[in-house]
Short mmCIF file of C-alpha atoms in Angstrom, two decimals:
data_model
loop_
_atom_site.label_atom_id
_atom_site.label_comp_id
_atom_site.label_asym_id
_atom_site.label_seq_id
_atom_site.Cartn_x
_atom_site.Cartn_y
_atom_site.Cartn_z
CA MET N 249 3.00 3.53 6.90
CA LEU N 250 -0.08 1.99 7.51
CA LEU N 251 -1.20 -1.77 7.09
CA VAL N 252 -4.76 -1.83 6.27
CA GLY N 253 -6.94 -4.94 6.49
CA PRO N 254 -10.46 -5.49 4.82
CA ALA N 255 -12.33 -4.13 7.63
CA ALA N 256 -10.78 -0.67 7.29
CA MET N 257 -11.42 -0.41 3.64
CA SER N 258 -14.17 2.14 4.15
CA ALA N 259 -11.49 4.62 5.25
CA LEU N 260 -9.41 4.37 2.06
CA PRO N 261 -9.77 7.04 -0.62
CA VAL N 262 -11.94 6.06 -3.60
CA ILE N 263 -9.78 4.41 -6.07
CA GLY N 264 -10.82 4.11 -9.88
CA SER N 265 -10.48 0.90 -11.77
CA SER N 266 -8.43 2.36 -14.90
CA ASN N 267 -6.35 5.34 -13.44
CA ALA N 268 -6.11 4.60 -9.79
CA THR N 269 -2.96 5.53 -8.00
CA ARG N 270 -2.48 4.67 -4.39
CA THR N 271 -1.94 7.25 -1.73
CA ARG N 272 1.71 7.21 -0.60
CA ASN N 273 0.82 5.95 3.18
CA THR N 274 -1.84 3.44 2.17
CA ARG N 275 -1.19 -0.41 1.80
CA LEU N 276 -3.41 -3.31 1.80
CA ALA N 277 -2.24 -6.40 3.79
CA PRO N 278 -3.85 -9.70 2.91
CA ALA N 279 -5.17 -12.16 5.66
CA VAL N 280 -2.98 -14.98 7.19
CA LEU N 281 -3.41 -18.21 5.60
CA LYS N 282 -4.59 -21.45 7.29
CA PRO N 283 -4.71 -25.10 6.42
CA GLY N 284 -8.06 -25.95 4.68
CA ASP N 285 -8.18 -22.58 2.90
CA THR N 286 -8.66 -22.68 -0.99
CA VAL N 287 -5.92 -21.54 -3.35
CA GLY N 288 -6.85 -20.34 -6.72
CA LEU N 289 -4.47 -21.11 -9.72
CA ILE N 290 -3.96 -18.82 -12.64
CA THR N 291 -1.85 -18.60 -15.76
CA PRO N 292 -1.43 -14.83 -16.34
CA ALA N 293 1.37 -15.01 -18.75
CA GLY N 294 2.96 -17.95 -20.77
CA ALA N 295 0.79 -21.08 -22.02
CA LEU N 296 1.25 -24.35 -20.31
CA ASN N 297 2.73 -27.09 -22.49
CA GLU N 298 1.46 -30.00 -20.51
CA GLU N 299 -1.20 -31.02 -17.99
CA ASP N 300 1.35 -32.14 -15.60
CA ALA N 301 2.23 -28.56 -14.84
CA ILE N 302 -1.26 -28.20 -13.29
CA LEU N 303 -1.19 -31.63 -11.83
CA THR N 304 2.12 -31.14 -9.83
CA THR N 305 0.94 -27.54 -8.87
CA ARG N 306 -2.18 -28.88 -7.43
CA GLU N 307 -0.33 -31.75 -5.71
CA VAL N 308 2.03 -29.30 -4.10
CA PHE N 309 -0.70 -27.03 -2.67
CA GLU N 310 -2.80 -29.93 -1.47
CA LYS N 311 0.13 -31.32 0.34
CA LEU N 312 0.63 -28.02 1.96
CA GLY N 313 -3.00 -28.27 3.42
CA PHE N 314 -4.99 -26.22 0.91
CA ARG N 315 -8.07 -26.95 -1.16
CA VAL N 316 -7.35 -25.90 -4.84
CA LYS N 317 -9.51 -24.32 -7.38
CA GLU N 318 -8.43 -23.79 -11.04
CA GLY N 319 -8.93 -20.74 -13.14
CA ALA N 320 -11.66 -21.32 -15.89
CA HIS N 321 -8.90 -20.49 -18.72
CA ILE N 322 -5.74 -21.90 -17.30
CA ARG N 323 -5.42 -24.45 -20.34
CA GLU N 324 -6.02 -21.83 -22.97
CA ARG N 325 -3.42 -21.02 -25.61
CA TYR N 326 -3.28 -17.84 -27.76
CA GLY N 327 0.20 -18.07 -29.58
CA ASN N 328 2.49 -18.30 -26.76
CA LEU N 329 0.05 -16.85 -24.17
CA ALA N 330 -2.15 -18.59 -21.74
CA GLY N 331 -5.31 -17.49 -23.69
CA LYS N 332 -6.41 -13.97 -24.95
CA ASP N 333 -5.95 -11.15 -22.69
CA GLU N 334 -9.69 -10.97 -21.78
CA GLN N 335 -9.55 -14.65 -20.71
CA ARG N 336 -6.51 -14.18 -18.45
CA VAL N 337 -8.02 -11.00 -17.05
CA ALA N 338 -11.38 -12.84 -16.40
CA ASP N 339 -9.51 -15.45 -14.41
CA ILE N 340 -7.66 -12.82 -12.26
CA HIS N 341 -10.96 -10.94 -11.55
CA ALA N 342 -12.79 -14.17 -10.73
CA MET N 343 -10.19 -15.27 -8.14
CA PHE N 344 -10.46 -11.82 -6.40
CA LEU N 345 -14.29 -11.87 -6.38
CA ASP N 346 -14.47 -15.60 -5.12
CA GLY N 347 -14.98 -15.42 -1.41
CA GLU N 348 -13.91 -19.01 -0.88
CA ILE N 349 -10.43 -18.22 -2.53
CA LYS N 350 -7.81 -16.88 0.06
CA ALA N 351 -4.59 -16.91 -2.03
CA ILE N 352 -3.92 -16.80 -5.88
CA VAL N 353 -0.87 -18.62 -7.24
CA CYS N 354 0.60 -18.26 -10.70
CA ILE N 355 1.45 -21.68 -12.14
CA ARG N 356 4.21 -20.20 -14.31
CA GLY N 357 5.62 -17.08 -15.60
CA GLY N 358 6.59 -16.53 -19.16
CA ASN N 359 5.48 -13.72 -21.30
CA GLY N 360 2.31 -11.52 -21.57
CA ALA N 361 1.45 -10.06 -18.15
CA SER N 362 2.18 -6.81 -18.94
CA ARG N 363 -0.54 -6.63 -21.60
CA LEU N 364 -3.13 -7.10 -18.97
CA LEU N 365 -2.42 -4.04 -16.85
CA ASP N 366 -4.54 -1.54 -18.53
CA LYS N 367 -7.51 -4.11 -18.56
CA LEU N 368 -7.52 -4.89 -14.66
CA ASP N 369 -9.99 -3.52 -12.29
CA TYR N 370 -7.86 -2.14 -9.53
CA GLU N 371 -10.68 -1.10 -7.43
CA LEU N 372 -12.08 -4.63 -7.44
CA ILE N 373 -8.70 -5.84 -6.25
CA ALA N 374 -8.43 -3.28 -3.46
CA ARG N 375 -12.00 -4.35 -2.13
CA HIS N 376 -10.81 -7.93 -1.87
CA PRO N 377 -7.04 -8.03 -0.94
CA LYS N 378 -5.64 -11.54 -1.25
CA VAL N 379 -2.21 -13.17 -1.37
CA LEU N 380 -0.80 -13.30 -4.91
CA LEU N 381 2.42 -15.29 -5.36
CA GLY N 382 4.77 -15.43 -8.46
CA TYR N 383 7.72 -14.02 -10.08
CA SER N 384 9.73 -13.48 -13.44
CA ASP N 385 6.95 -12.15 -15.76
CA VAL N 386 4.49 -11.91 -12.87
CA THR N 387 6.66 -8.90 -11.76
CA ALA N 388 4.19 -6.82 -13.75
CA LEU N 389 1.29 -7.78 -11.71
CA LEU N 390 3.29 -7.39 -8.44
CA MET N 391 4.22 -3.79 -9.40
CA ALA N 392 0.87 -2.70 -10.66
CA PHE N 393 -1.22 -4.13 -7.93
CA TYR N 394 1.16 -2.36 -5.39
CA ALA N 395 1.19 1.01 -7.50
CA LYS N 396 -2.53 1.06 -8.21
CA SER N 397 -4.17 -0.42 -5.14
CA GLY N 398 -1.48 -0.70 -2.39
CA LEU N 399 -1.86 -4.60 -2.28
CA ILE N 400 1.23 -6.34 -0.66
CA SER N 401 1.96 -9.34 -2.95
CA PHE N 402 4.73 -11.87 -2.85
CA HIS N 403 7.72 -12.44 -5.29
CA GLY N 404 8.55 -16.13 -5.09
CA ALA N 405 8.08 -19.65 -6.41
CA VAL N 406 5.42 -20.29 -8.97
CA GLY N 407 3.48 -23.67 -9.17
CA THR N 408 5.85 -25.21 -11.53
CA SER N 409 9.01 -24.33 -9.41
CA THR N 410 10.95 -27.33 -7.70
CA TRP N 411 9.22 -27.39 -4.41
CA SER N 412 11.73 -28.75 -1.72
CA HIS N 413 11.09 -29.22 1.84
CA THR N 414 13.10 -25.97 2.39
CA LEU N 415 10.86 -23.97 0.10
CA ALA N 416 7.63 -25.47 1.64
CA ASP N 417 8.91 -24.65 5.07
CA ALA N 418 9.52 -21.06 4.05
CA PHE N 419 5.93 -20.92 2.65
CA LYS N 420 4.51 -22.08 5.91
CA ARG N 421 6.55 -19.58 8.00
CA GLN N 422 5.37 -16.55 5.76
CA PHE N 423 1.72 -17.46 5.11
CA TYR N 424 0.75 -19.51 8.02
CA GLN N 425 2.95 -18.05 10.76
CA ASN N 426 3.25 -14.55 9.21
CA GLU N 427 6.81 -14.28 10.73
CA LEU N 428 9.25 -11.36 10.53
CA SER N 429 11.44 -13.38 8.35
CA HIS N 430 15.31 -13.01 8.08
CA PHE N 431 16.62 -13.80 4.63
CA GLU N 432 20.22 -15.08 4.24
CA ASN N 433 21.77 -17.41 1.82
CA PRO N 434 22.23 -21.05 3.32
CA PRO N 435 25.58 -21.88 5.05
CA ALA N 436 28.19 -23.48 2.94
CA VAL N 437 28.00 -27.33 2.87
CA ALA N 438 30.13 -30.35 2.10
CA ASP N 439 33.95 -30.47 2.22
CA ASN N 440 34.84 -27.24 0.58
CA PHE N 441 37.55 -25.30 2.36
CA ILE N 442 35.90 -21.91 1.23
CA ARG N 443 32.26 -21.20 -0.07
CA TYR N 444 31.86 -21.78 -3.88
CA ASN N 445 28.07 -21.64 -4.17
CA ASP N 446 25.50 -19.00 -3.03
CA ARG N 447 28.24 -16.53 -2.60
CA ILE N 448 27.29 -12.89 -1.99
CA ARG N 449 29.54 -9.82 -2.98
CA THR N 450 29.40 -6.54 -1.57
CA LEU N 451 29.18 -3.70 -4.07
CA HIS N 452 28.78 -0.98 -1.58
CA PRO N 453 28.94 -1.57 2.22
CA GLY N 454 26.39 -0.39 4.74
CA VAL N 455 22.96 -1.04 6.16
CA ALA N 456 19.84 0.71 4.65
CA GLU N 457 16.02 0.53 5.51
CA GLY N 458 12.99 1.01 3.18
CA VAL N 459 9.97 -0.52 1.44
CA LEU N 460 11.01 -3.55 -0.45
CA LEU N 461 10.22 -3.36 -4.24
CA GLY N 462 11.45 -5.10 -7.28
CA GLY N 463 11.58 -8.19 -9.49
CA ASN N 464 12.58 -9.27 -12.95
CA LEU N 465 14.78 -6.64 -14.55
CA THR N 466 13.29 -6.78 -18.04
CA LEU N 467 9.80 -6.23 -16.67
CA LEU N 468 10.82 -3.34 -14.48
CA SER N 469 12.64 -1.60 -17.34
CA GLY N 470 9.56 -2.35 -19.55
CA LEU N 471 7.36 -0.57 -17.33
CA CYS N 472 9.32 2.67 -16.88
CA GLY N 473 7.14 5.71 -17.86
CA SER N 474 3.97 3.77 -17.17
CA PRO N 475 1.51 4.25 -14.31
CA TYR N 476 2.15 0.75 -13.10
CA LEU N 477 5.46 1.21 -11.28
CA PRO N 478 5.18 2.48 -7.79
CA ASP N 479 7.20 5.36 -6.40
CA PHE N 480 10.69 4.16 -5.65
CA LYS N 481 11.81 7.01 -3.33
CA GLY N 482 13.53 5.58 -0.43
CA ALA N 483 12.85 2.06 -1.51
CA ILE N 484 15.02 -1.04 -1.19
CA LEU N 485 15.20 -2.30 -4.85
CA PHE N 486 15.81 -6.07 -5.78
CA LEU N 487 16.48 -7.46 -9.04
CA GLU N 488 16.83 -10.84 -10.92
CA GLU N 489 17.09 -11.87 -14.51
CA VAL N 490 17.59 -15.01 -16.86
CA ASP N 491 19.01 -15.85 -20.26
CA GLU N 492 19.72 -12.42 -21.16
CA ASP N 493 22.54 -11.05 -23.45
CA THR N 494 24.57 -8.58 -21.21
CA ALA N 495 24.10 -5.84 -24.07
CA ARG N 496 20.37 -6.07 -23.36
CA LEU N 497 21.04 -5.87 -19.54
CA ASP N 498 23.12 -2.55 -20.23
CA ARG N 499 20.05 -1.04 -21.84
CA MET N 500 17.83 -2.10 -19.07
CA PHE N 501 20.14 -0.67 -16.24
CA CYS N 502 20.30 2.55 -18.37
CA GLN N 503 16.56 2.67 -18.53
CA LEU N 504 16.27 2.39 -14.77
CA LYS N 505 19.00 5.04 -14.42
CA ASN N 506 17.42 7.46 -16.88
CA ALA N 507 14.09 7.06 -15.33
CA GLY N 508 15.46 8.26 -12.05
CA ILE N 509 14.77 4.90 -10.24
CA LEU N 510 18.51 4.08 -9.37
CA ALA N 511 18.90 7.49 -7.90
CA ASP N 512 15.85 7.18 -5.78
CA VAL N 513 16.43 3.90 -3.97
CA LYS N 514 18.23 3.63 -0.50
CA GLY N 515 19.73 0.06 -1.24
CA ILE N 516 20.07 -2.52 -3.92
CA ILE N 517 19.95 -6.30 -3.83
CA PHE N 518 20.84 -8.10 -6.99
CA GLY N 519 19.91 -11.75 -6.90
CA ASN N 520 20.93 -14.21 -9.66
CA CYS N 521 21.26 -13.49 -13.35
CA THR N 522 20.82 -17.08 -14.43
CA ASN N 523 22.56 -17.82 -17.86
CA CYS N 524 23.16 -14.35 -18.51
CA LYS N 525 26.47 -13.76 -20.65
CA PRO N 526 27.72 -11.80 -23.52
CA ALA N 527 26.20 -12.75 -26.81
CA HIS N 528 29.37 -11.89 -28.77
CA GLY N 529 32.05 -13.16 -26.21
CA TYR N 530 35.19 -10.93 -26.12
CA GLY N 531 34.39 -7.20 -26.59
CA SER N 532 31.08 -7.28 -24.70
CA LEU N 533 30.49 -5.91 -21.21
CA THR N 534 30.26 -8.36 -18.40
CA LEU N 535 27.52 -8.52 -15.70
CA ASP N 536 30.24 -7.46 -13.13
CA GLN N 537 31.34 -4.31 -15.34
CA LEU N 538 27.55 -3.35 -15.56
CA LEU N 539 27.12 -3.61 -11.69
CA GLU N 540 30.34 -1.48 -11.43
CA ASP N 541 29.01 1.10 -13.86
CA TYR N 542 25.28 1.54 -12.73
CA ILE N 543 25.22 0.23 -8.95
CA LYS N 544 28.67 1.11 -7.26
CA PRO N 545 28.53 4.66 -8.21
CA LEU N 546 25.20 5.22 -6.29
CA HIS N 547 26.98 4.81 -3.02
CA VAL N 548 24.06 3.16 -1.36
CA PRO N 549 24.24 -0.28 0.43
CA ALA N 550 24.30 -2.93 -2.44
CA TYR N 551 25.06 -6.51 -2.86
CA THR N 552 24.83 -9.35 -5.17
CA GLY N 553 24.31 -13.12 -5.00
CA ALA N 554 20.97 -13.23 -2.86
CA ARG N 555 18.79 -16.21 -3.64
CA ILE N 556 16.35 -14.41 -5.69
CA GLY N 557 15.50 -15.34 -9.32
CA HIS N 558 15.19 -18.23 -11.60
CA ILE N 559 16.76 -20.68 -8.99
CA ASN N 560 15.59 -23.36 -6.62
CA ASN N 561 14.66 -22.34 -3.11
CA GLN N 562 14.44 -18.70 -3.79
CA PHE N 563 13.45 -16.29 -1.19
CA ILE N 564 9.64 -15.35 -0.76
CA LEU N 565 9.70 -11.62 -0.65
CA PRO N 566 6.78 -9.44 0.33
CA ILE N 567 6.37 -6.53 -1.99
CA GLY N 568 5.60 -3.31 -0.06
CA VAL N 569 6.96 -4.09 3.29
CA ARG N 570 9.60 -2.15 5.25
CA VAL N 571 12.91 -4.29 5.42
CA ARG N 572 16.53 -3.67 6.74
CA MET N 573 19.27 -4.95 4.37
CA ASP N 574 22.90 -5.32 5.21
CA ALA N 575 25.07 -5.21 2.35
CA ASP N 576 28.25 -6.56 4.31
CA LYS N 577 26.48 -9.61 5.53
CA GLY N 578 24.25 -10.10 2.50
CA THR N 579 20.95 -10.14 4.73
CA ILE N 580 17.35 -8.92 4.46
CA ASP N 581 15.11 -8.63 7.44
CA LEU N 582 11.39 -7.75 7.67
CA LEU N 583 10.68 -4.97 9.89
CA GLU N 584 7.02 -5.46 9.68
CA LYS N 585 4.42 -8.15 9.08
CA ALA N 586 3.17 -8.80 5.52
CA LEU N 587 -0.16 -10.25 6.52
CA HIS N 588 -2.85 -9.34 9.06
#
């Protein structure tokens, strides 16, 4: 596959704004960031409940060495959404059009990003490839941008995440140094005789290579059948979820299976399913049973427990970059750089 920078955009096929689909071998790599660049803040999904969400996000990115520019509508509210669809779309378009802005950070996830997908100008986005960082509901944008324009974007912490020194260092390694990162859960600490936290569990052994795609299970299943999911043939799929009844998880896994996505992938990494449990206790399927039913029969390398999801110090994963996963060791290695 070819990583394409802005200078080579004239060589790309013409992409329409409403019904564009990327060619299979074309991807757009954003530019490496440097201290002094400007980061734009958007709220493409849920509304903010307090001004501190903006203030702390600004503080994080200013401390990382950036100048910060706020989207015009980040304080808007329309029900539970951060403004009407047109306002949130306008902020996204403005950030991609603004030549000063080098990266776009979502302040939070929430709900509502999928409502924007048929309103976005993917030709505009393809002409101005930039870093986009977010997760959870932002999965809708990460998938659609890759499917429709080939843009490599990043599944990772939002502005309101808890930014530790560990996370800040990982951010610098990815966006300043453009490293071929190695992702592995941190070593066990304290005086425990065995590991109790950050445990990985191999569902099916083996090593696989492919393009990394994925995100929030609810969002991925909700996009099935739409033009906003990329081709998963030969991909490494990663998944995460939060606060879900396992009966609903069963339907989501079933949707991915029936859509042919699970059969297409070469490997699966299930991160964290935070606060996921049966709503009715005894008599409901457990998450472990769902993984046994849907993942193990695929006979592709698969493991669970990676630091992906609604947790602190989650991995920053580039969407659309080739990786190698090892299901026995619980590791992910980038095989190519995400930025240019």
